[in-house]
Amino acid sequence: MAENKLVIDARGDACPIPVVKTLKALGALEGAGTVETIVDNRTAVENLTRMGENKGCTVTPDQTADKEWHVSFVADKAVEVAGSEAESATCDVPAGPRRVAVQVVSDSMGIGDVGLGKKLLKGFIYSLTQLDELPATMLFYNSGAHVTCEGSASLDDLRNLSDAGVEILTCGTCLEHYGIADKLAVGEVTNMYVIAQKLTGASVVVRP
């Protein structure tokens, strides 16, 4: 007897369409059989695998090319798929890593006593070094440019952050404005275009 097999090409389909198509195909088997779904991203593979296992199928994903997977669903009996189940299918899209940008716009933290504000900022930058999740980027501009220059009380902490992979960027226009362009002691000089890119591309922006 011929094998009861359906092949679904879901390449190029956004989540949850591969899951929807596969559910419908499993329901159409009307007995034991195999559905093979072709997809082009790992998220679809993970969601298809989860769905197939929940339906009692034996699921075997096979990567056949750089961006091509053939996910095989073997059912030893009819798979029950409710009429509205396929249409209401959802999928989980894993969140990418957060990109935290810290913008330091002053050499003092908060509003009020400037001396206290400088102590607070030093404490804040030290506290960043103790976090489990470090920021991706720290941006220094306006009087915050002083914090990355010679004489700053935070240089050791900023160097530790830089060594740990944190991007330290200071506005070049600000360095020139304050006459401290030759005093930069940690990180790199940047411009407002890059600052705008970093802020708009960040998952979270923190301003102490």
PDB file of C-alpha atoms in Angstrom:
ATOM      1  CA  MET A   1       0.000   0.000   0.000  1.00  0.00           C
ATOM      2  CA  ALA A   2       1.350   3.453  -0.900  1.00  0.00           C
ATOM      3  CA  GLU A   3       2.705   5.516   1.962  1.00  0.00           C
ATOM      4  CA  ASN A   4       0.261   8.146   3.234  1.00  0.00           C
ATOM      5  CA  LYS A   5       2.541  11.168   2.979  1.00  0.00           C
ATOM      6  CA  LEU A   6       2.021  14.896   2.460  1.00  0.00           C
ATOM      7  CA  VAL A   7       4.766  17.413   1.759  1.00  0.00           C
ATOM      8  CA  ILE A   8       4.286  21.057   2.762  1.00  0.00           C
ATOM      9  CA  ASP A   9       6.558  23.808   1.468  1.00  0.00           C
ATOM     10  CA  ALA A  10       6.467  26.619   4.038  1.00  0.00           C
ATOM     11  CA  ARG A  11       9.671  28.358   3.010  1.00  0.00           C
ATOM     12  CA  GLY A  12       9.229  32.105   3.171  1.00  0.00           C
ATOM     13  CA  ASP A  13       6.162  31.826   5.391  1.00  0.00           C
ATOM     14  CA  ALA A  14       6.088  33.930   8.531  1.00  0.00           C
ATOM     15  CA  CYS A  15       5.159  32.491  11.907  1.00  0.00           C
ATOM     16  CA  PRO A  16       2.659  30.912  12.569  1.00  0.00           C
ATOM     17  CA  ILE A  17       1.845  29.940   8.948  1.00  0.00           C
ATOM     18  CA  PRO A  18       4.149  26.858   8.903  1.00  0.00           C
ATOM     19  CA  VAL A  19       2.376  25.581  12.026  1.00  0.00           C
ATOM     20  CA  VAL A  20      -1.055  26.291  10.512  1.00  0.00           C
ATOM     21  CA  LYS A  21      -0.235  24.500   7.242  1.00  0.00           C
ATOM     22  CA  THR A  22       1.211  21.504   9.080  1.00  0.00           C
ATOM     23  CA  LEU A  23      -1.755  21.183  11.433  1.00  0.00           C
ATOM     24  CA  LYS A  24      -4.122  21.164   8.471  1.00  0.00           C
ATOM     25  CA  ALA A  25      -2.007  18.528   6.715  1.00  0.00           C
ATOM     26  CA  LEU A  26      -1.910  16.323   9.812  1.00  0.00           C
ATOM     27  CA  GLY A  27      -5.689  16.548  10.073  1.00  0.00           C
ATOM     28  CA  ALA A  28      -6.013  15.635   6.388  1.00  0.00           C
ATOM     29  CA  LEU A  29      -4.086  12.368   6.804  1.00  0.00           C
ATOM     30  CA  GLU A  30      -7.212  10.648   8.187  1.00  0.00           C
ATOM     31  CA  GLY A  31      -5.080   7.918   9.708  1.00  0.00           C
ATOM     32  CA  ALA A  32      -1.457   6.942  10.125  1.00  0.00           C
ATOM     33  CA  GLY A  33       0.984   8.697   7.856  1.00  0.00           C
ATOM     34  CA  THR A  34       3.700  11.266   7.472  1.00  0.00           C
ATOM     35  CA  VAL A  35       3.785  15.007   6.925  1.00  0.00           C
ATOM     36  CA  GLU A  36       7.030  16.630   5.857  1.00  0.00           C
ATOM     37  CA  THR A  37       7.218  20.401   6.206  1.00  0.00           C
ATOM     38  CA  ILE A  38      10.013  22.389   4.585  1.00  0.00           C
ATOM     39  CA  VAL A  39      10.966  25.640   6.336  1.00  0.00           C
ATOM     40  CA  ASP A  40      13.813  28.139   6.161  1.00  0.00           C
ATOM     41  CA  ASN A  41      14.347  29.247   9.757  1.00  0.00           C
ATOM     42  CA  ARG A  42      15.115  27.631  13.091  1.00  0.00           C
ATOM     43  CA  THR A  43      12.248  29.358  14.908  1.00  0.00           C
ATOM     44  CA  ALA A  44       9.781  27.547  12.659  1.00  0.00           C
ATOM     45  CA  VAL A  45      11.577  24.253  13.361  1.00  0.00           C
ATOM     46  CA  GLU A  46      11.271  24.770  17.112  1.00  0.00           C
ATOM     47  CA  ASN A  47       7.583  25.686  16.940  1.00  0.00           C
ATOM     48  CA  LEU A  48       6.775  22.815  14.576  1.00  0.00           C
ATOM     49  CA  THR A  49       8.591  20.358  16.825  1.00  0.00           C
ATOM     50  CA  ARG A  50       6.683  21.551  19.872  1.00  0.00           C
ATOM     51  CA  MET A  51       3.353  21.336  18.071  1.00  0.00           C
ATOM     52  CA  GLY A  52       4.071  17.858  16.625  1.00  0.00           C
ATOM     53  CA  GLU A  53       5.125  16.415  19.965  1.00  0.00           C
ATOM     54  CA  ASN A  54       1.982  17.842  21.573  1.00  0.00           C
ATOM     55  CA  LYS A  55      -0.017  16.005  18.912  1.00  0.00           C
ATOM     56  CA  GLY A  56       1.706  12.710  19.698  1.00  0.00           C
ATOM     57  CA  CYS A  57       3.786  12.579  16.534  1.00  0.00           C
ATOM     58  CA  THR A  58       7.368  11.457  16.166  1.00  0.00           C
ATOM     59  CA  VAL A  59       9.114  14.606  14.955  1.00  0.00           C
ATOM     60  CA  THR A  60      12.450  14.534  13.149  1.00  0.00           C
ATOM     61  CA  PRO A  61      13.996  17.791  11.921  1.00  0.00           C
ATOM     62  CA  ASP A  62      16.701  17.469   9.281  1.00  0.00           C
ATOM     63  CA  GLN A  63      18.750  20.444   8.145  1.00  0.00           C
ATOM     64  CA  THR A  64      19.447  19.911   4.449  1.00  0.00           C
ATOM     65  CA  ALA A  65      21.034  23.280   3.602  1.00  0.00           C
ATOM     66  CA  ASP A  66      22.219  26.463   5.249  1.00  0.00           C
ATOM     67  CA  LYS A  67      18.670  27.815   5.536  1.00  0.00           C
ATOM     68  CA  GLU A  68      16.506  24.784   4.853  1.00  0.00           C
ATOM     69  CA  TRP A  69      15.031  22.225   7.228  1.00  0.00           C
ATOM     70  CA  HIS A  70      12.769  19.264   6.442  1.00  0.00           C
ATOM     71  CA  VAL A  71      10.662  18.534   9.520  1.00  0.00           C
ATOM     72  CA  SER A  72       9.075  15.063   9.420  1.00  0.00           C
ATOM     73  CA  PHE A  73       5.957  14.241  11.447  1.00  0.00           C
ATOM     74  CA  VAL A  74       5.144  10.546  11.723  1.00  0.00           C
ATOM     75  CA  ALA A  75       1.687   9.737  13.083  1.00  0.00           C
ATOM     76  CA  ASP A  76       0.818   6.132  13.926  1.00  0.00           C
ATOM     77  CA  LYS A  77      -2.872   6.985  14.030  1.00  0.00           C
ATOM     78  CA  ALA A  78      -5.227   9.758  12.999  1.00  0.00           C
ATOM     79  CA  VAL A  79      -4.317  13.157  14.452  1.00  0.00           C
ATOM     80  CA  GLU A  80      -7.280  15.049  15.833  1.00  0.00           C
ATOM     81  CA  VAL A  81      -7.287  18.666  14.716  1.00  0.00           C
ATOM     82  CA  ALA A  82     -10.293  20.734  15.753  1.00  0.00           C
ATOM     83  CA  GLY A  83     -11.900  22.896  13.112  1.00  0.00           C
ATOM     84  CA  SER A  84     -10.666  26.192  14.545  1.00  0.00           C
ATOM     85  CA  GLU A  85      -7.378  24.876  15.911  1.00  0.00           C
ATOM     86  CA  ALA A  86      -5.265  25.617  12.847  1.00  0.00           C
ATOM     87  CA  GLU A  87      -6.689  29.112  12.426  1.00  0.00           C
ATOM     88  CA  SER A  88      -5.957  29.958  16.081  1.00  0.00           C
ATOM     89  CA  ALA A  89      -2.437  28.499  16.106  1.00  0.00           C
ATOM     90  CA  THR A  90       0.279  30.640  17.570  1.00  0.00           C
ATOM     91  CA  CYS A  91       4.028  30.313  17.830  1.00  0.00           C
ATOM     92  CA  ASP A  92       6.733  31.479  20.142  1.00  0.00           C
ATOM     93  CA  VAL A  93       9.366  33.753  18.707  1.00  0.00           C
ATOM     94  CA  PRO A  94      12.426  33.756  20.954  1.00  0.00           C
ATOM     95  CA  ALA A  95      13.458  37.169  22.094  1.00  0.00           C
ATOM     96  CA  GLY A  96      16.851  38.301  20.977  1.00  0.00           C
ATOM     97  CA  PRO A  97      19.374  39.555  23.446  1.00  0.00           C
ATOM     98  CA  ARG A  98      18.625  42.934  24.964  1.00  0.00           C
ATOM     99  CA  ARG A  99      20.824  45.809  23.869  1.00  0.00           C
ATOM    100  CA  VAL A 100      21.018  48.328  26.672  1.00  0.00           C
ATOM    101  CA  ALA A 101      22.399  51.785  25.901  1.00  0.00           C
ATOM    102  CA  VAL A 102      23.405  54.089  28.755  1.00  0.00           C
ATOM    103  CA  GLN A 103      23.461  57.786  27.901  1.00  0.00           C
ATOM    104  CA  VAL A 104      25.567  59.969  30.187  1.00  0.00           C
ATOM    105  CA  VAL A 105      24.695  63.551  29.360  1.00  0.00           C
ATOM    106  CA  SER A 106      26.333  65.245  32.340  1.00  0.00           C
ATOM    107  CA  ASP A 107      29.298  64.783  34.644  1.00  0.00           C
ATOM    108  CA  SER A 108      26.839  64.926  37.537  1.00  0.00           C
ATOM    109  CA  MET A 109      23.877  62.654  38.258  1.00  0.00           C
ATOM    110  CA  GLY A 110      20.506  64.092  39.157  1.00  0.00           C
ATOM    111  CA  ILE A 111      19.358  67.629  39.920  1.00  0.00           C
ATOM    112  CA  GLY A 112      20.577  69.508  42.984  1.00  0.00           C
ATOM    113  CA  ASP A 113      23.979  69.567  44.616  1.00  0.00           C
ATOM    114  CA  VAL A 114      26.657  69.124  41.928  1.00  0.00           C
ATOM    115  CA  GLY A 115      29.196  67.608  44.291  1.00  0.00           C
ATOM    116  CA  LEU A 116      26.681  65.016  45.395  1.00  0.00           C
ATOM    117  CA  GLY A 117      25.737  64.426  41.765  1.00  0.00           C
ATOM    118  CA  LYS A 118      29.350  63.618  40.855  1.00  0.00           C
ATOM    119  CA  LYS A 119      29.515  61.070  43.685  1.00  0.00           C
ATOM    120  CA  LEU A 120      26.232  59.537  42.549  1.00  0.00           C
ATOM    121  CA  LEU A 121      27.434  59.203  38.967  1.00  0.00           C
ATOM    122  CA  LYS A 122      30.665  57.570  40.090  1.00  0.00           C
ATOM    123  CA  GLY A 123      28.626  55.124  42.166  1.00  0.00           C
ATOM    124  CA  PHE A 124      26.289  54.433  39.252  1.00  0.00           C
ATOM    125  CA  ILE A 125      29.118  53.622  36.844  1.00  0.00           C
ATOM    126  CA  TYR A 126      30.784  51.371  39.425  1.00  0.00           C
ATOM    127  CA  SER A 127      27.444  49.614  39.961  1.00  0.00           C
ATOM    128  CA  LEU A 128      27.265  48.847  36.241  1.00  0.00           C
ATOM    129  CA  THR A 129      30.458  46.803  36.581  1.00  0.00           C
ATOM    130  CA  GLN A 130      28.722  44.591  39.145  1.00  0.00           C
ATOM    131  CA  LEU A 131      25.663  43.740  37.058  1.00  0.00           C
ATOM    132  CA  ASP A 132      25.146  40.289  35.561  1.00  0.00           C
ATOM    133  CA  GLU A 133      23.938  41.923  32.335  1.00  0.00           C
ATOM    134  CA  LEU A 134      26.242  44.675  31.158  1.00  0.00           C
ATOM    135  CA  PRO A 135      25.070  47.422  28.817  1.00  0.00           C
ATOM    136  CA  ALA A 136      26.030  47.091  25.169  1.00  0.00           C
ATOM    137  CA  THR A 137      26.962  50.747  24.774  1.00  0.00           C
ATOM    138  CA  MET A 138      27.654  53.796  26.905  1.00  0.00           C
ATOM    139  CA  LEU A 139      27.293  57.165  25.201  1.00  0.00           C
ATOM    140  CA  PHE A 140      28.874  60.298  26.691  1.00  0.00           C
ATOM    141  CA  TYR A 141      27.953  63.743  25.442  1.00  0.00           C
ATOM    142  CA  ASN A 142      27.583  67.350  26.544  1.00  0.00           C
ATOM    143  CA  SER A 143      29.383  67.676  29.896  1.00  0.00           C
ATOM    144  CA  GLY A 144      29.222  63.882  30.185  1.00  0.00           C
ATOM    145  CA  ALA A 145      32.272  63.937  27.891  1.00  0.00           C
ATOM    146  CA  HIS A 146      34.383  64.853  30.925  1.00  0.00           C
ATOM    147  CA  VAL A 147      33.663  61.437  32.463  1.00  0.00           C
ATOM    148  CA  THR A 148      35.773  59.577  29.862  1.00  0.00           C
ATOM    149  CA  CYS A 149      38.704  61.993  30.067  1.00  0.00           C
ATOM    150  CA  GLU A 150      41.824  62.306  32.182  1.00  0.00           C
ATOM    151  CA  GLY A 151      41.049  63.213  35.775  1.00  0.00           C
ATOM    152  CA  SER A 152      37.682  61.434  35.834  1.00  0.00           C
ATOM    153  CA  ALA A 153      37.019  59.454  38.994  1.00  0.00           C
ATOM    154  CA  SER A 154      35.328  56.752  36.883  1.00  0.00           C
ATOM    155  CA  LEU A 155      38.172  55.844  34.527  1.00  0.00           C
ATOM    156  CA  ASP A 156      39.058  52.543  36.204  1.00  0.00           C
ATOM    157  CA  ASP A 157      35.431  51.400  36.161  1.00  0.00           C
ATOM    158  CA  LEU A 158      34.987  52.483  32.540  1.00  0.00           C
ATOM    159  CA  ARG A 159      38.142  50.614  31.539  1.00  0.00           C
ATOM    160  CA  ASN A 160      36.823  47.512  33.279  1.00  0.00           C
ATOM    161  CA  LEU A 161      33.550  47.866  31.378  1.00  0.00           C
ATOM    162  CA  SER A 162      35.409  48.360  28.100  1.00  0.00           C
ATOM    163  CA  ASP A 163      37.543  45.281  28.757  1.00  0.00           C
ATOM    164  CA  ALA A 164      34.320  43.340  29.367  1.00  0.00           C
ATOM    165  CA  GLY A 165      33.014  44.293  25.912  1.00  0.00           C
ATOM    166  CA  VAL A 166      30.993  47.435  26.648  1.00  0.00           C
ATOM    167  CA  GLU A 167      31.273  50.001  23.861  1.00  0.00           C
ATOM    168  CA  ILE A 168      32.377  53.379  25.279  1.00  0.00           C
ATOM    169  CA  LEU A 169      31.673  56.268  22.893  1.00  0.00           C
ATOM    170  CA  THR A 170      32.180  59.997  23.487  1.00  0.00           C
ATOM    171  CA  CYS A 171      30.842  62.812  21.324  1.00  0.00           C
ATOM    172  CA  GLY A 172      33.683  64.428  19.366  1.00  0.00           C
ATOM    173  CA  THR A 173      31.890  67.777  19.051  1.00  0.00           C
ATOM    174  CA  CYS A 174      31.507  67.863  22.834  1.00  0.00           C
ATOM    175  CA  LEU A 175      35.187  67.070  23.407  1.00  0.00           C
ATOM    176  CA  GLU A 176      36.133  69.925  21.058  1.00  0.00           C
ATOM    177  CA  HIS A 177      33.647  72.301  22.702  1.00  0.00           C
ATOM    178  CA  TYR A 178      35.134  71.760  26.152  1.00  0.00           C
ATOM    179  CA  GLY A 179      38.723  71.777  24.838  1.00  0.00           C
ATOM    180  CA  ILE A 180      39.424  68.255  26.074  1.00  0.00           C
ATOM    181  CA  ALA A 181      39.775  66.347  22.792  1.00  0.00           C
ATOM    182  CA  ASP A 182      43.359  65.424  23.698  1.00  0.00           C
ATOM    183  CA  LYS A 183      42.320  64.218  27.165  1.00  0.00           C
ATOM    184  CA  LEU A 184      40.148  61.253  26.151  1.00  0.00           C
ATOM    185  CA  ALA A 185      41.357  58.327  28.285  1.00  0.00           C
ATOM    186  CA  VAL A 186      38.928  55.484  27.543  1.00  0.00           C
ATOM    187  CA  GLY A 187      36.775  54.435  24.604  1.00  0.00           C
ATOM    188  CA  GLU A 188      36.455  56.051  21.200  1.00  0.00           C
ATOM    189  CA  VAL A 189      35.333  59.349  19.705  1.00  0.00           C
ATOM    190  CA  THR A 190      31.982  59.280  17.911  1.00  0.00           C
ATOM    191  CA  ASN A 191      29.508  61.608  16.208  1.00  0.00           C
ATOM    192  CA  MET A 192      25.829  62.402  16.519  1.00  0.00           C
ATOM    193  CA  TYR A 193      24.835  60.108  13.652  1.00  0.00           C
ATOM    194  CA  VAL A 194      26.306  57.107  15.468  1.00  0.00           C
ATOM    195  CA  ILE A 195      24.768  58.247  18.751  1.00  0.00           C
ATOM    196  CA  ALA A 196      21.367  58.406  17.045  1.00  0.00           C
ATOM    197  CA  GLN A 197      21.919  54.912  15.601  1.00  0.00           C
ATOM    198  CA  LYS A 198      22.874  53.455  18.979  1.00  0.00           C
ATOM    199  CA  LEU A 199      19.909  55.011  20.786  1.00  0.00           C
ATOM    200  CA  THR A 200      17.294  54.062  18.191  1.00  0.00           C
ATOM    201  CA  GLY A 201      18.705  50.540  17.883  1.00  0.00           C
ATOM    202  CA  ALA A 202      18.763  49.877  21.624  1.00  0.00           C
ATOM    203  CA  SER A 203      16.230  47.654  23.371  1.00  0.00           C
ATOM    204  CA  VAL A 204      16.465  49.805  26.502  1.00  0.00           C
ATOM    205  CA  VAL A 205      17.907  53.292  26.980  1.00  0.00           C
ATOM    206  CA  VAL A 206      19.041  54.215  30.496  1.00  0.00           C
ATOM    207  CA  ARG A 207      19.797  57.803  31.481  1.00  0.00           C
ATOM    208  CA  PRO A 208      21.214  58.211  35.000  1.00  0.00           C
TER     209      PRO A 208
END
